[in-house]
XYZ file of N, CA, C and O in Angstrom:
652
model
N 108.297 59.066 128.952
C 106.955 59.729 129.192
C 107.123 60.274 130.690
O 107.470 59.303 131.416
N 106.507 61.437 130.859
C 106.619 61.829 132.249
C 105.329 61.339 133.068
O 104.238 60.967 132.297
N 105.571 61.231 134.273
C 104.514 60.652 135.299
C 103.657 61.725 135.675
O 104.078 63.050 135.606
N 102.294 61.482 135.910
C 101.336 62.402 136.248
C 101.302 62.794 137.611
O 100.596 63.698 138.039
N 102.364 62.288 138.349
C 102.530 62.600 139.745
C 101.653 61.335 140.521
O 101.150 60.334 139.876
N 101.778 61.562 141.864
C 101.124 60.397 142.732
C 99.633 60.248 142.527
O 98.990 61.299 142.227
N 99.275 59.064 142.338
C 97.913 58.954 142.218
C 96.913 58.893 143.538
O 97.404 58.702 144.431
N 95.917 59.715 143.324
C 95.013 59.877 144.482
C 94.586 58.484 145.078
O 94.128 57.669 144.333
N 94.286 58.223 146.380
C 93.638 57.200 146.777
C 92.229 56.995 146.363
O 91.595 58.111 146.432
N 91.696 55.984 146.179
C 90.253 55.853 145.609
C 89.485 55.062 146.805
O 90.090 54.224 147.730
N 88.072 55.390 146.716
C 87.322 54.734 147.760
C 86.141 54.326 147.124
O 85.553 55.137 146.320
N 85.746 53.072 147.129
C 84.668 52.363 146.371
C 83.632 52.318 147.364
O 83.682 51.684 148.376
N 82.428 52.974 147.028
C 81.354 52.763 148.009
C 80.100 52.149 147.391
O 79.456 52.259 146.565
N 79.692 50.994 147.868
C 78.639 50.123 147.375
C 77.410 50.597 147.358
O 77.052 51.276 148.499
N 76.399 50.431 146.520
C 75.115 50.706 146.488
C 74.649 49.238 147.131
O 74.791 48.353 146.522
N 73.828 49.306 148.209
C 73.395 48.338 148.999
C 71.864 48.238 149.052
O 71.115 49.228 149.268
N 71.191 47.024 148.641
C 69.718 46.884 148.685
C 69.251 47.263 149.940
O 69.585 46.574 150.932
N 68.354 48.030 150.270
C 67.610 48.304 151.446
C 66.291 47.601 151.440
O 65.234 47.846 151.155
N 66.431 46.197 152.012
C 65.326 45.435 151.796
C 64.214 45.862 152.675
O 62.985 45.780 152.217
N 64.432 46.502 153.690
C 63.398 46.984 154.889
C 62.789 48.121 154.224
O 61.398 48.021 154.266
N 63.400 48.912 153.702
C 62.724 50.190 153.025
C 61.989 49.776 151.666
O 60.775 50.343 151.365
N 62.472 48.827 150.982
C 61.703 48.253 149.713
C 60.491 47.714 150.122
O 59.498 47.858 149.642
N 60.598 46.893 151.117
C 59.401 46.137 151.542
C 58.369 47.138 152.192
O 57.169 46.995 151.892
N 58.778 48.263 152.922
C 57.882 49.159 153.392
C 57.166 49.823 152.252
O 55.960 50.218 152.464
N 57.838 50.265 151.174
C 57.113 50.947 150.144
C 56.297 49.903 149.239
O 55.269 50.503 148.752
N 56.545 48.680 149.294
C 55.708 47.709 148.703
C 54.372 47.591 149.685
O 53.232 47.531 148.875
N 54.629 47.558 150.716
C 53.389 47.675 151.700
C 52.501 48.725 151.467
O 51.245 48.620 151.574
N 53.068 49.907 151.198
C 52.163 51.205 151.021
C 51.383 50.899 149.794
O 50.160 51.194 149.594
N 51.991 50.292 148.549
C 51.359 49.986 147.382
C 50.100 49.171 147.763
O 49.096 49.250 147.340
N 50.242 47.960 148.326
C 49.267 47.048 148.697
C 48.199 47.559 149.593
O 47.105 47.275 149.407
N 48.481 48.392 150.515
C 47.605 48.990 151.391
C 46.763 49.903 150.708
O 45.581 49.769 150.810
N 47.249 50.627 149.845
C 46.317 51.494 148.881
C 45.561 50.636 147.918
O 44.097 50.958 147.951
N 45.925 49.684 147.388
C 45.064 48.703 146.639
C 43.949 48.025 147.508
O 42.800 48.006 146.974
N 44.226 47.515 148.638
C 43.469 46.787 149.469
C 42.167 47.697 150.047
O 40.981 47.364 149.851
N 42.539 48.929 150.126
C 41.586 49.857 150.703
C 40.866 50.667 149.733
O 40.125 51.460 149.895
N 41.330 50.489 148.131
C 40.732 51.189 147.167
C 41.005 52.752 147.102
O 40.268 53.475 146.797
N 42.133 53.114 147.615
C 42.503 54.580 147.856
C 43.580 54.910 146.737
O 44.262 53.973 146.221
N 43.771 56.048 146.592
C 44.629 56.579 145.400
C 45.841 57.098 146.199
O 45.843 57.359 147.362
N 46.923 57.173 145.487
C 48.239 57.786 146.121
C 47.980 59.248 146.350
O 47.194 59.878 145.789
N 48.755 59.889 147.351
C 48.849 61.371 147.349
C 49.254 62.042 146.264
O 49.831 61.331 145.250
N 48.673 63.218 146.012
C 49.047 64.100 144.705
C 50.553 64.142 144.751
O 51.325 64.534 145.703
N 51.220 63.654 143.550
C 52.816 63.777 143.566
C 53.518 62.487 144.151
O 54.756 62.499 144.225
N 52.749 61.683 144.859
C 53.471 60.568 145.491
C 54.025 59.556 144.607
O 53.459 59.064 143.500
N 55.105 59.264 144.690
C 55.978 57.968 143.843
C 55.677 56.791 144.500
O 56.296 56.425 145.576
N 54.823 55.830 143.876
C 54.818 54.658 144.409
C 55.755 53.692 143.749
O 56.060 53.803 142.410
N 56.346 52.696 144.422
C 57.245 51.826 143.961
C 56.506 50.665 142.947
O 55.494 49.999 143.257
N 57.168 50.534 141.991
C 56.541 49.541 140.924
C 57.362 48.226 141.087
O 58.408 48.146 141.790
N 56.526 47.095 140.522
C 57.129 45.766 140.872
C 58.726 45.743 140.382
O 59.537 44.960 141.073
N 59.229 46.241 139.424
C 60.632 46.194 138.874
C 61.486 47.090 139.582
O 62.702 47.452 139.203
N 61.238 47.838 140.626
C 61.924 48.798 141.324
C 62.212 48.347 142.703
O 61.516 47.918 143.574
N 63.615 48.807 143.105
C 64.053 48.475 144.567
C 64.699 49.801 144.944
O 65.123 50.411 144.168
N 64.703 49.689 146.480
C 65.351 50.911 146.998
C 66.755 50.360 147.393
O 66.908 49.474 148.153
N 67.743 51.358 146.999
C 69.149 51.017 147.507
C 69.675 52.173 148.089
O 69.122 53.309 148.149
N 70.746 52.157 149.060
C 71.366 53.103 149.692
C 72.894 53.097 149.591
O 73.508 51.987 149.135
N 73.431 54.401 149.781
C 74.859 54.490 149.729
C 75.187 55.147 150.915
O 74.675 56.288 151.184
N 75.893 54.490 151.819
C 76.489 55.005 152.986
C 77.814 55.630 152.899
O 78.574 54.840 152.512
N 77.919 56.988 152.933
C 79.032 57.627 152.769
C 80.061 57.458 154.144
O 79.931 57.970 154.990
N 80.970 56.785 153.816
C 81.955 56.260 154.702
C 82.699 57.565 155.263
O 83.211 57.689 156.325
N 83.006 58.373 154.177
C 83.621 59.504 154.431
C 82.829 60.731 153.537
O 82.261 60.310 152.587
N 82.711 61.833 154.076
C 81.710 62.952 153.478
C 82.476 63.913 152.739
O 81.993 64.509 151.906
N 83.749 64.233 153.233
C 84.382 65.469 152.706
C 85.564 64.856 151.716
O 86.008 63.854 151.759
N 85.860 65.997 151.043
C 86.889 65.863 149.933
C 86.793 64.543 149.113
O 87.797 63.759 148.940
N 85.615 64.396 148.615
C 85.392 63.306 147.469
C 85.229 63.911 146.126
O 84.509 64.922 145.821
N 85.997 63.262 145.197
C 85.847 63.602 143.856
C 85.154 62.399 142.992
O 85.815 61.473 142.997
N 84.059 62.551 142.597
C 83.562 61.497 141.688
C 84.656 61.006 140.622
O 85.200 61.708 139.766
N 84.697 59.725 140.719
C 85.780 58.988 139.535
C 85.035 58.196 138.507
O 85.047 58.506 137.353
N 84.187 57.266 138.933
C 83.281 56.375 137.975
C 82.338 55.559 138.850
O 82.437 55.445 139.947
N 81.412 55.210 137.878
C 80.570 54.245 138.313
C 81.183 52.788 138.226
O 81.935 52.543 137.139
N 81.026 51.779 139.050
C 81.201 50.584 138.772
C 80.175 49.638 138.852
O 79.751 49.105 140.104
N 79.567 49.207 137.740
C 78.320 48.692 137.605
C 78.432 47.274 136.799
O 78.981 47.298 135.639
N 78.071 46.289 137.372
C 78.152 44.932 136.622
C 76.815 44.268 136.716
O 76.118 44.125 137.851
N 76.183 43.676 135.517
C 75.098 42.753 135.610
C 75.756 41.532 135.219
O 76.496 41.406 134.270
N 75.349 40.407 135.827
C 75.814 39.098 135.468
C 75.050 38.492 134.448
O 75.321 37.229 134.129
N 74.165 39.149 133.897
C 73.500 38.478 132.556
C 73.011 39.817 131.860
O 72.866 40.999 132.371
N 72.665 39.694 130.641
C 72.129 40.743 129.642
C 71.032 41.394 130.534
O 70.135 40.671 131.001
N 70.743 42.636 130.379
C 69.628 43.485 130.804
C 70.030 44.791 131.048
O 70.974 45.381 130.534
N 69.164 45.540 131.943
C 69.343 46.924 131.808
C 68.903 47.306 133.316
O 67.981 46.804 133.940
N 69.590 48.439 133.925
C 69.206 48.796 135.204
C 69.289 50.588 134.971
O 70.044 51.140 134.254
N 68.337 51.188 135.675
C 68.297 52.622 135.855
C 68.538 53.108 137.140
O 67.634 52.571 138.145
N 69.464 53.814 137.460
C 69.538 54.289 138.864
C 69.162 55.659 138.982
O 69.925 56.520 138.257
N 68.230 56.055 139.865
C 67.736 57.341 139.979
C 67.966 57.858 141.396
O 67.609 57.086 142.436
N 68.578 58.995 141.749
C 68.907 59.339 143.055
C 67.727 60.100 143.567
O 66.799 60.500 142.816
N 67.598 59.965 144.763
C 66.402 60.774 145.470
C 66.870 61.953 146.554
O 68.131 61.768 147.119
N 66.251 62.813 146.564
C 66.699 63.990 147.577
C 66.112 63.795 148.996
O 66.260 64.539 149.810
N 65.406 62.576 149.205
C 64.762 62.191 150.281
C 65.655 61.977 151.426
O 66.601 60.913 151.205
N 65.604 62.124 152.520
C 66.248 61.845 153.825
C 65.115 60.868 154.420
O 64.204 61.515 154.949
N 65.320 59.652 154.381
C 64.020 58.897 154.482
C 63.503 58.532 155.711
O 64.337 58.036 156.723
N 62.162 58.668 155.942
C 61.488 58.050 157.176
C 60.252 57.608 156.586
O 59.317 58.431 156.793
N 59.968 56.541 155.695
C 58.798 56.310 155.074
C 57.728 56.062 156.017
O 56.466 56.037 155.417
N 57.844 55.763 157.295
C 56.631 55.674 158.116
C 56.188 57.167 158.307
O 54.969 57.226 158.892
N 56.914 58.046 158.157
C 56.323 59.463 158.374
C 55.969 60.238 157.150
O 55.277 61.003 157.261
N 56.907 59.929 156.017
C 56.843 60.817 154.792
C 56.867 59.747 153.656
O 57.734 58.695 153.521
N 55.950 60.017 152.568
C 56.170 59.113 151.297
C 56.956 59.690 150.423
O 57.153 61.057 150.360
N 57.725 59.022 149.471
C 58.608 59.563 148.477
C 57.674 60.469 147.381
O 56.631 59.766 146.942
N 58.207 61.542 146.967
C 57.248 62.374 146.062
C 58.225 62.367 144.871
O 59.339 62.288 144.930
N 57.441 62.389 143.685
C 58.094 62.362 142.473
C 59.037 63.561 142.300
O 60.075 63.633 141.632
N 58.787 64.813 142.812
C 59.648 65.932 142.837
C 61.099 65.541 143.662
O 61.901 66.477 143.456
N 61.077 64.698 144.260
C 62.361 64.339 144.973
C 63.146 63.294 144.122
O 64.356 62.984 144.883
N 62.867 62.857 143.063
C 63.817 62.038 142.229
C 64.615 63.060 141.425
O 64.270 64.101 140.927
N 65.756 62.757 141.512
C 67.059 63.556 140.766
C 67.049 63.416 139.311
O 67.075 62.144 138.938
N 67.397 64.306 138.516
C 67.759 64.063 137.027
C 69.354 64.454 136.992
O 69.563 65.450 137.867
N 69.778 63.907 136.165
C 69.699 62.829 135.265
C 69.733 61.528 136.000
O 70.505 61.386 136.974
N 69.207 60.533 135.544
C 69.342 59.107 135.871
C 70.430 58.462 135.300
O 70.848 59.016 133.998
N 71.257 57.652 135.707
C 72.228 56.790 135.081
C 71.585 55.435 134.590
O 71.181 54.762 135.399
N 71.667 55.092 133.328
C 71.223 54.092 132.759
C 72.454 53.090 132.239
O 73.258 53.499 131.592
N 72.640 51.940 132.812
C 73.538 50.970 132.408
C 72.892 49.611 131.834
O 71.887 49.261 132.354
N 73.429 48.948 130.698
C 72.899 47.822 130.237
C 74.081 46.977 129.612
O 75.235 47.381 129.452
N 73.616 45.728 129.490
C 74.588 44.664 129.139
C 73.640 43.929 127.889
O 72.582 43.496 128.146
N 74.251 43.982 126.681
C 73.647 43.278 125.399
C 73.977 41.810 125.525
O 74.798 41.394 126.224
N 72.938 41.194 124.858
C 72.986 39.552 124.935
C 74.308 38.949 124.505
O 74.708 38.018 125.110
N 75.008 39.455 123.450
C 76.174 38.880 123.036
C 77.441 39.651 123.515
O 78.443 39.491 122.845
N 77.266 40.116 124.482
C 78.588 40.867 125.234
C 78.657 40.661 126.631
O 77.603 40.532 127.382
N 79.964 40.780 127.312
C 80.194 40.743 128.612
C 80.432 42.170 129.099
O 80.346 42.504 130.346
N 80.471 43.081 128.077
C 80.899 44.564 128.446
C 79.657 45.285 128.985
O 78.420 44.967 128.312
N 79.746 46.334 129.732
C 78.588 47.156 130.238
C 78.624 48.398 129.250
O 79.727 48.958 128.908
N 77.445 48.976 128.942
C 77.361 50.298 128.195
C 76.689 51.075 129.216
O 75.920 50.518 130.125
N 76.654 52.404 128.896
C 75.825 53.340 129.953
C 75.764 54.566 129.076
O 76.329 54.829 127.991
N 74.679 55.527 129.540
C 74.538 56.798 129.182
C 75.682 57.626 129.856
O 75.443 58.336 130.703
N 76.738 57.659 129.069
C 77.893 58.231 129.780
C 77.723 59.745 130.186
O 78.117 60.041 131.397
N 77.160 60.490 129.487
C 77.135 62.039 129.908
C 76.192 62.152 131.169
O 76.454 62.933 132.239
N 75.064 61.527 131.219
C 74.180 61.691 132.333
C 74.663 61.009 133.469
O 74.671 61.352 134.544
N 75.401 59.754 133.327
C 75.950 59.111 134.292
C 77.079 59.839 134.983
O 77.130 59.947 136.204
N 77.799 60.516 134.179
C 78.919 61.279 134.786
C 78.397 62.517 135.578
O 78.876 63.050 136.687
N 77.509 63.127 134.963
C 76.607 64.366 135.637
C 76.232 63.981 136.984
O 76.357 64.618 138.009
N 75.308 62.774 136.788
C 75.024 62.382 138.166
C 75.929 62.088 139.330
O 75.911 62.261 140.588
N 77.035 61.374 138.763
C 78.006 60.904 139.638
C 78.757 62.149 140.324
O 79.237 62.250 141.373
N 78.912 63.258 139.483
C 79.533 64.542 140.004
C 78.666 65.109 141.051
O 78.963 65.740 142.074
N 77.314 65.066 140.826
C 76.554 65.429 141.991
C 76.497 64.679 143.290
O 76.476 65.212 144.321
N 76.907 63.544 143.087
C 77.034 62.578 144.402
C 78.286 63.314 145.216
O 78.115 63.302 146.421
N 79.148 63.693 144.634
C 80.298 64.190 145.539
C 79.893 65.350 146.197
O 80.386 65.704 147.341
N 78.926 66.156 145.718
C 78.408 67.446 146.397
C 77.434 67.063 147.333
O 77.561 67.416 148.461
N 76.641 66.110 147.103
C 75.656 65.600 148.100
C 76.322 64.790 149.181
O 75.814 64.940 150.454
N 77.374 64.316 148.990
C 78.232 63.501 150.227
C 78.723 64.464 151.156
O 78.836 64.063 152.324
N 78.827 65.831 150.837
C 79.352 66.781 151.790
C 78.164 67.108 152.777
O 78.493 67.417 154.008
N 76.946 67.022 152.578
C 75.822 67.174 153.400
C 74.997 65.949 153.994
O 74.152 66.146 154.683
N 75.348 64.713 153.424
C 74.493 63.593 153.614
C 75.487 62.613 154.317
O 76.586 62.319 153.888
N 74.769 61.606 155.026
C 75.676 60.529 155.539
C 75.076 59.335 154.882
O 75.826 58.344 154.728
N 74.030 59.296 154.204
C 73.446 58.256 153.510
C 72.423 58.878 152.263
O 72.000 60.078 152.370
N 72.491 58.097 151.171
C 71.821 58.655 150.064
C 71.005 57.487 149.480
O 71.738 56.239 149.467
N 69.784 57.760 149.166
C 68.676 56.646 148.599
C 68.643 56.644 147.118
O 68.784 57.806 146.521
N 68.580 55.518 146.444
C 68.295 55.346 145.149
C 67.151 54.550 144.822
O 66.900 53.436 145.538
N 66.451 54.803 143.694
C 65.627 53.826 143.279
C 66.367 53.274 141.956
O 66.718 53.939 141.195
N 66.196 51.897 141.926
C 66.881 51.185 140.784
C 65.752 50.531 140.125
O 65.004 49.542 140.733
N 65.433 50.654 138.824
C 64.672 50.072 138.158
C 65.364 48.944 137.267
O 66.403 49.279 136.561
N 64.828 47.712 137.255
C 65.390 46.727 136.510
C 64.605 46.317 135.419
O 63.277 46.359 135.470
N 65.267 46.068 134.273
C 64.604 45.744 132.960
C 65.300 44.619 132.392
O 66.473 44.218 132.617
N 64.227 44.055 131.287
C 64.842 43.149 130.398
C 65.471 41.971 131.193
O 66.418 41.286 130.787
N 64.662 41.550 132.131
C 64.860 40.202 132.891
C 66.004 40.176 133.929
O 66.390 39.161 134.653
N 66.519 41.409 134.453
C 67.596 41.380 135.358
C 66.702 41.862 136.875
O 65.613 42.476 136.661
N 67.206 41.333 137.887
C 66.583 41.515 139.240
C 67.920 41.954 140.243
O 68.968 41.870 139.897
N 67.493 42.313 141.361
C 68.609 42.713 142.317
C 69.786 41.716 142.485
O 70.812 42.037 142.393
N 69.269 40.437 142.397
C 70.508 39.459 142.592
C 71.573 39.513 141.408
O 72.752 39.000 141.514
N 71.261 39.931 140.263
C 72.101 40.196 139.197
C 72.939 41.544 139.117
O 73.584 41.532 138.263
N 72.823 42.359 140.022
C 73.468 43.507 140.071
C 74.488 43.728 141.171
O 74.083 43.303 142.309
N 75.546 44.277 140.757
C 76.674 44.552 141.641
C 77.014 46.188 141.205
O 77.433 46.286 140.021
N 76.829 46.939 142.154
C 77.102 48.426 141.956
C 77.803 49.165 142.882
O 77.479 48.940 144.150
N 78.584 50.058 142.526
C 79.295 50.867 143.534
C 79.736 52.224 142.787
O 79.814 52.261 141.605
N 80.165 53.264 143.744
C 80.583 54.498 143.167
C 81.892 54.622 143.650
O 82.204 54.294 144.847
N 82.847 55.073 142.787
C 84.233 55.099 142.871
C 84.550 56.635 142.992
O 84.432 57.266 142.321
N 85.059 57.019 144.260
C 85.635 58.461 144.389
C 87.091 58.330 144.576
O 87.594 57.560 145.277
N 87.677 59.716 143.977
C 89.020 59.965 144.647
C 88.990 60.664 145.714
O 88.092 61.596 146.156
N 90.021 60.352 146.803
C 89.833 61.037 148.094
C 90.938 62.247 147.851
O 91.994 62.054 147.493
N 90.659 63.327 147.992
C 91.300 64.653 147.795
C 92.033 64.927 148.949
O 91.807 64.547 150.234
């Protein structure tokens, strides 16, 4: 059997919980409730099961999406939604129009250690990350936790081939 040639080096970039940004967005929700105010038209408020994560592009050029590496240490579900926001939440609020489609959904069933995902959407989203990496140093994500999982149960990264 013939070799496919030398394998490209890979770079795994973790999605990291941005605790400060998540806290800032939760304070925005509390502040609106306490003052009896409504969100701005089109504003995306953080729900209790959502947290903000970031991906710092270690290298920006010549990246080709390879795969998502998502692990839940217990059964449950996570939805990873990218944002087009370059964030300064003290100056600008996250708007729903800044949420990117499609989202990547990953889940682990009760009787399995294997992860499942919406493959076509996750691949399309991952390929967009390669393009976004060319113009961004950091990218933000909203991760929605479902079916009993929380940030402590998630380990997620994006694996790129270095071209």
